PDB file of C-alpha atoms in Angstrom:
ATOM      1  CA  MET H  27      -0.379   0.103  -0.003  1.00 83.00           C
ATOM      2  CA  HIS H  28       1.415   3.786  -0.709  1.00 89.00           C
ATOM      3  CA  GLY H  29       0.688   6.447   0.539  1.00 90.00           C
ATOM      4  CA  ILE H  30       0.752  10.863   0.030  1.00 92.00           C
ATOM      5  CA  VAL H  31       2.768  12.580   2.482  1.00 93.00           C
ATOM      6  CA  MET H  32       0.134  15.789   4.140  1.00 93.00           C
ATOM      7  CA  LYS H  33       2.483  16.359   7.003  1.00 92.00           C
ATOM      8  CA  ILE H  34       6.386  16.160   9.269  1.00 91.00           C
ATOM      9  CA  THR H  35       6.300  16.734  12.819  1.00 90.00           C
ATOM     10  CA  GLU H  36       9.385  16.038  15.236  1.00 89.00           C
ATOM     11  CA  GLN H  37       7.329  12.707  15.967  1.00 88.00           C
ATOM     12  CA  CYS H  38       5.941  10.937  12.892  1.00 90.00           C
ATOM     13  CA  ILE H  39       5.542  11.632   9.807  1.00 91.00           C
ATOM     14  CA  VAL H  40       1.080  12.069   8.630  1.00 92.00           C
ATOM     15  CA  VAL H  41       0.476  10.313   5.478  1.00 92.00           C
ATOM     16  CA  LEU H  42      -2.976   9.848   3.562  1.00 91.00           C
ATOM     17  CA  CYS H  43      -3.083   5.907   2.681  1.00 90.00           C
ATOM     18  CA  GLU H  44      -5.113   4.713  -0.985  1.00 88.00           C
ATOM     19  CA  ASP H  45      -8.166   3.480   1.308  1.00 87.00           C
ATOM     20  CA  GLY H  46      -8.813   6.784   2.650  1.00 87.00           C
ATOM     21  CA  LYS H  47      -6.971   7.348   6.129  1.00 88.00           C
ATOM     22  CA  PHE H  48      -4.360   9.145   8.016  1.00 90.00           C
ATOM     23  CA  ARG H  49      -2.177   7.160   9.120  1.00 90.00           C
ATOM     24  CA  ASN H  50       0.931   8.549  11.308  1.00 90.00           C
ATOM     25  CA  ILE H  51       4.586   6.669  10.725  1.00 89.00           C
ATOM     26  CA  PRO H  52       7.745   6.785  12.470  1.00 89.00           C
ATOM     27  CA  HIS H  53      10.835   8.970  10.576  1.00 87.00           C
ATOM     28  CA  LEU H  54      12.245   7.013   7.296  1.00 84.00           C
ATOM     29  CA  PRO H  55      16.156   7.159   7.109  1.00 86.00           C
ATOM     30  CA  ASP H  56      14.892   8.743   3.268  1.00 86.00           C
ATOM     31  CA  MET H  57      13.104  11.887   4.715  1.00 88.00           C
ATOM     32  CA  PRO H  58      10.496  12.576   2.375  1.00 90.00           C
ATOM     33  CA  LYS H  59       8.435  15.848   1.442  1.00 90.00           C
ATOM     34  CA  LEU H  60       5.170  16.686   1.261  1.00 91.00           C
ATOM     35  CA  GLY H  61       3.625  14.910  -1.576  1.00 92.00           C
ATOM     36  CA  ASP H  62       5.743  12.321  -2.342  1.00 92.00           C
ATOM     37  CA  ARG H  63       3.675   8.439  -2.567  1.00 92.00           C
ATOM     38  CA  ILE H  64       5.551   6.530   0.024  1.00 91.00           C
ATOM     39  CA  PRO H  65       4.870   2.679   0.368  1.00 87.00           C
ATOM     40  CA  VAL H  66       3.578   2.426   4.149  1.00 86.00           C
ATOM     41  CA  VAL H  67       4.247  -0.857   5.886  1.00 75.00           C
ATOM     42  CA  ALA H  68       1.642  -3.201   6.139  1.00 57.00           C
ATOM     43  CA  ALA H  69       3.264  -4.246  10.662  1.00 45.00           C
ATOM     44  CA  VAL H  70       1.509  -0.244  10.803  1.00 43.00           C
ATOM     45  CA  GLU H  71      -1.550  -1.474  10.237  1.00 44.00           C
ATOM     46  CA  ASP H  72      -1.641  -4.794  12.687  1.00 44.00           C
ATOM     47  CA  LEU H  73      -1.280  -2.642  15.408  1.00 51.00           C
ATOM     48  CA  PRO H  74      -4.411  -1.178  15.750  1.00 53.00           C
ATOM     49  CA  GLU H  75      -6.674  -4.693  15.285  1.00 53.00           C
ATOM     50  CA  ARG H  76      -4.415  -6.555  17.911  1.00 54.00           C
ATOM     51  CA  LYS H  77      -5.550  -3.375  20.487  1.00 56.00           C
ATOM     52  CA  ARG H  78      -9.120  -3.770  19.362  1.00 54.00           C
ATOM     53  CA  HIS H  79      -9.141  -7.354  20.193  1.00 59.00           C
ATOM     54  CA  SER H  80      -7.675  -7.717  23.514  1.00 66.00           C
ATOM     55  CA  SER H  81     -10.428  -3.855  23.957  1.00 74.00           C
ATOM     56  CA  ARG H  82     -13.026  -7.152  23.269  1.00 77.00           C
ATOM     57  CA  ARG H  83     -11.641  -9.613  25.178  1.00 81.00           C
ATOM     58  CA  PHE H  84     -11.284  -7.149  28.145  1.00 84.00           C
ATOM     59  CA  ARG H  85     -14.800  -5.896  27.466  1.00 84.00           C
ATOM     60  CA  TYR H  86     -16.309  -9.366  27.067  1.00 86.00           C
ATOM     61  CA  ALA H  87     -14.656 -10.498  30.524  1.00 87.00           C
ATOM     62  CA  TRP H  88     -15.840  -7.352  32.821  1.00 88.00           C
ATOM     63  CA  TRP H  89     -19.246  -8.213  31.410  1.00 88.00           C
ATOM     64  CA  ILE H  90     -19.198 -12.109  32.869  1.00 91.00           C
ATOM     65  CA  ALA H  91     -18.076 -10.360  35.831  1.00 90.00           C
ATOM     66  CA  ALA H  92     -21.018  -8.105  36.484  1.00 90.00           C
ATOM     67  CA  SER H  93     -23.018 -10.943  35.172  1.00 91.00           C
ATOM     68  CA  ILE H  94     -21.937 -14.040  37.652  1.00 91.00           C
ATOM     69  CA  LEU H  95     -21.949 -10.174  40.100  1.00 91.00           C
ATOM     70  CA  LEU H  96     -25.961  -8.917  39.296  1.00 90.00           C
ATOM     71  CA  LEU H  97     -26.998 -13.346  39.462  1.00 89.00           C
ATOM     72  CA  ILE H  98     -25.552 -13.546  42.969  1.00 88.00           C
ATOM     73  CA  GLY H  99     -27.015 -10.141  44.017  1.00 86.00           C
ATOM     74  CA  SER H 100     -30.714 -11.613  43.336  1.00 86.00           C
ATOM     75  CA  VAL H 101     -29.745 -14.900  44.865  1.00 82.00           C
ATOM     76  CA  PHE H 102     -29.952 -13.335  47.928  1.00 79.00           C
ATOM     77  CA  LEU H 103     -32.421 -10.425  47.335  1.00 80.00           C
ATOM     78  CA  TRP H 104     -35.065 -13.547  46.263  1.00 76.00           C
ATOM     79  CA  LYS H 105     -33.380 -15.043  49.647  1.00 70.00           C
ATOM     80  CA  VAL H 106     -33.816 -11.679  51.633  1.00 67.00           C
ATOM     81  CA  PHE H 107     -37.226 -10.897  50.911  1.00 70.00           C
ATOM     82  CA  THR H 108     -38.836 -14.243  50.712  1.00 68.00           C
ATOM     83  CA  GLY H 109     -37.954 -14.978  54.112  1.00 60.00           C
ATOM     84  CA  SER H 110     -36.904 -18.763  52.758  1.00 58.00           C
ATOM     85  CA  GLY H 111     -33.976 -19.810  55.703  1.00 60.00           C
ATOM     86  CA  PRO H 112     -33.974 -19.127  59.344  1.00 60.00           C
ATOM     87  CA  SER H 113     -33.163 -15.316  60.151  1.00 66.00           C
ATOM     88  CA  THR H 114     -31.870 -16.013  64.039  1.00 72.00           C
ATOM     89  CA  LEU H 115     -29.493 -18.592  65.762  1.00 71.00           C
ATOM     90  CA  VAL H 116     -29.770 -18.997  69.143  1.00 75.00           C
ATOM     91  CA  ALA H 117     -27.193 -21.046  70.863  1.00 74.00           C
ATOM     92  CA  ILE H 118     -27.907 -21.948  73.920  1.00 75.00           C
ATOM     93  CA  ASP H 119     -24.230 -23.188  75.326  1.00 74.00           C
ATOM     94  CA  ILE H 120     -25.140 -24.266  79.168  1.00 77.00           C
ATOM     95  CA  ASN H 121     -24.723 -28.557  79.510  1.00 77.00           C
ATOM     96  CA  PRO H 122     -26.903 -29.516  76.615  1.00 80.00           C
ATOM     97  CA  SER H 123     -25.234 -27.392  73.701  1.00 83.00           C
ATOM     98  CA  ILE H 124     -28.228 -26.201  72.047  1.00 83.00           C
ATOM     99  CA  GLU H 125     -28.978 -24.276  68.907  1.00 84.00           C
ATOM    100  CA  LEU H 126     -31.958 -23.720  67.024  1.00 82.00           C
ATOM    101  CA  TYR H 127     -32.366 -21.872  63.568  1.00 82.00           C
ATOM    102  CA  VAL H 128     -35.267 -19.861  63.728  1.00 82.00           C
ATOM    103  CA  GLU H 129     -37.157 -18.421  61.164  1.00 79.00           C
ATOM    104  CA  GLN H 130     -38.183 -15.021  60.570  1.00 74.00           C
ATOM    105  CA  GLY H 131     -42.239 -15.731  61.911  1.00 76.00           C
ATOM    106  CA  GLY H 132     -40.703 -17.345  65.342  1.00 78.00           C
ATOM    107  CA  ARG H 133     -40.208 -21.286  64.088  1.00 80.00           C
ATOM    108  CA  VAL H 134     -37.707 -23.227  64.947  1.00 81.00           C
ATOM    109  CA  ASP H 135     -36.222 -24.046  61.263  1.00 79.00           C
ATOM    110  CA  ARG H 136     -33.189 -26.532  62.814  1.00 82.00           C
ATOM    111  CA  VAL H 137     -31.481 -27.450  65.221  1.00 84.00           C
ATOM    112  CA  LYS H 138     -28.165 -28.546  66.126  1.00 84.00           C
ATOM    113  CA  LEU H 139     -27.775 -30.766  69.223  1.00 85.00           C
ATOM    114  CA  LEU H 140     -23.905 -30.538  69.829  1.00 84.00           C
ATOM    115  CA  ASN H 141     -22.538 -32.619  72.470  1.00 85.00           C
ATOM    116  CA  ASP H 142     -24.204 -36.188  73.476  1.00 85.00           C
ATOM    117  CA  ASP H 143     -25.671 -34.452  76.840  1.00 81.00           C
ATOM    118  CA  ALA H 144     -27.765 -32.522  74.413  1.00 81.00           C
ATOM    119  CA  LYS H 145     -28.928 -35.662  72.290  1.00 83.00           C
ATOM    120  CA  LYS H 146     -29.412 -37.482  75.760  1.00 81.00           C
ATOM    121  CA  LEU H 147     -31.631 -34.793  76.618  1.00 81.00           C
ATOM    122  CA  ILE H 148     -33.935 -33.979  73.196  1.00 80.00           C
ATOM    123  CA  SER H 149     -33.943 -35.324  70.237  1.00 77.00           C
ATOM    124  CA  GLU H 150     -33.823 -32.656  67.044  1.00 73.00           C
ATOM    125  CA  ARG H 151     -37.485 -33.729  65.743  1.00 73.00           C
ATOM    126  CA  GLU H 152     -38.935 -33.107  69.706  1.00 76.00           C
ATOM    127  CA  LEU H 153     -37.919 -28.260  68.999  1.00 76.00           C
ATOM    128  CA  LYS H 154     -38.289 -28.555  64.772  1.00 78.00           C
ATOM    129  CA  GLY H 155     -42.040 -26.308  64.402  1.00 74.00           C
ATOM    130  CA  GLN H 156     -42.468 -25.300  67.860  1.00 76.00           C
ATOM    131  CA  ASP H 157     -43.219 -21.315  68.433  1.00 77.00           C
ATOM    132  CA  PHE H 158     -39.958 -19.437  69.650  1.00 70.00           C
ATOM    133  CA  LEU H 159     -41.595 -16.058  69.922  1.00 66.00           C
ATOM    134  CA  ARG H 160     -42.131 -14.000  72.999  1.00 48.00           C
ATOM    135  CA  GLY H 161     -44.683 -15.270  74.985  1.00 43.00           C
ATOM    136  CA  ARG H 162     -43.856 -18.793  74.081  1.00 47.00           C
ATOM    137  CA  SER H 163     -40.715 -20.697  74.763  1.00 48.00           C
ATOM    138  CA  CYS H 164     -40.112 -24.655  73.601  1.00 50.00           C
ATOM    139  CA  HIS H 165     -40.257 -25.911  76.945  1.00 51.00           C
ATOM    140  CA  PHE H 166     -37.609 -29.448  76.531  1.00 49.00           C
TER     141      PHE H 166
END
């Protein structure tokens, strides 16, 4: 490809190429004059194309990361608004050691018996589903 020298600066030569694009090329050993027709090396064309591909990869990776964060955030918000899962943990650690996971409505959702004394004293089934509100308590 060839181009016509349009401007000569201290850093580069501005050339109008056959395809109608202006390109900056480095100074040549045999310095051309304004209006001269000079060959333009194809290697100069490759650099912007590589740069464009790397920015596409970056943009693609950014969209994937944003999508994953959006998915995680929406699952978290779904759990918060639907009220699924326990909202409070009540830990009783006076031998026997018991953990009660209480839902927002005040019902015991899950029970963890943490030591042998707790397992001898009561079963998980006896506490699961019991009310754990202010006026009421789990009796064991």
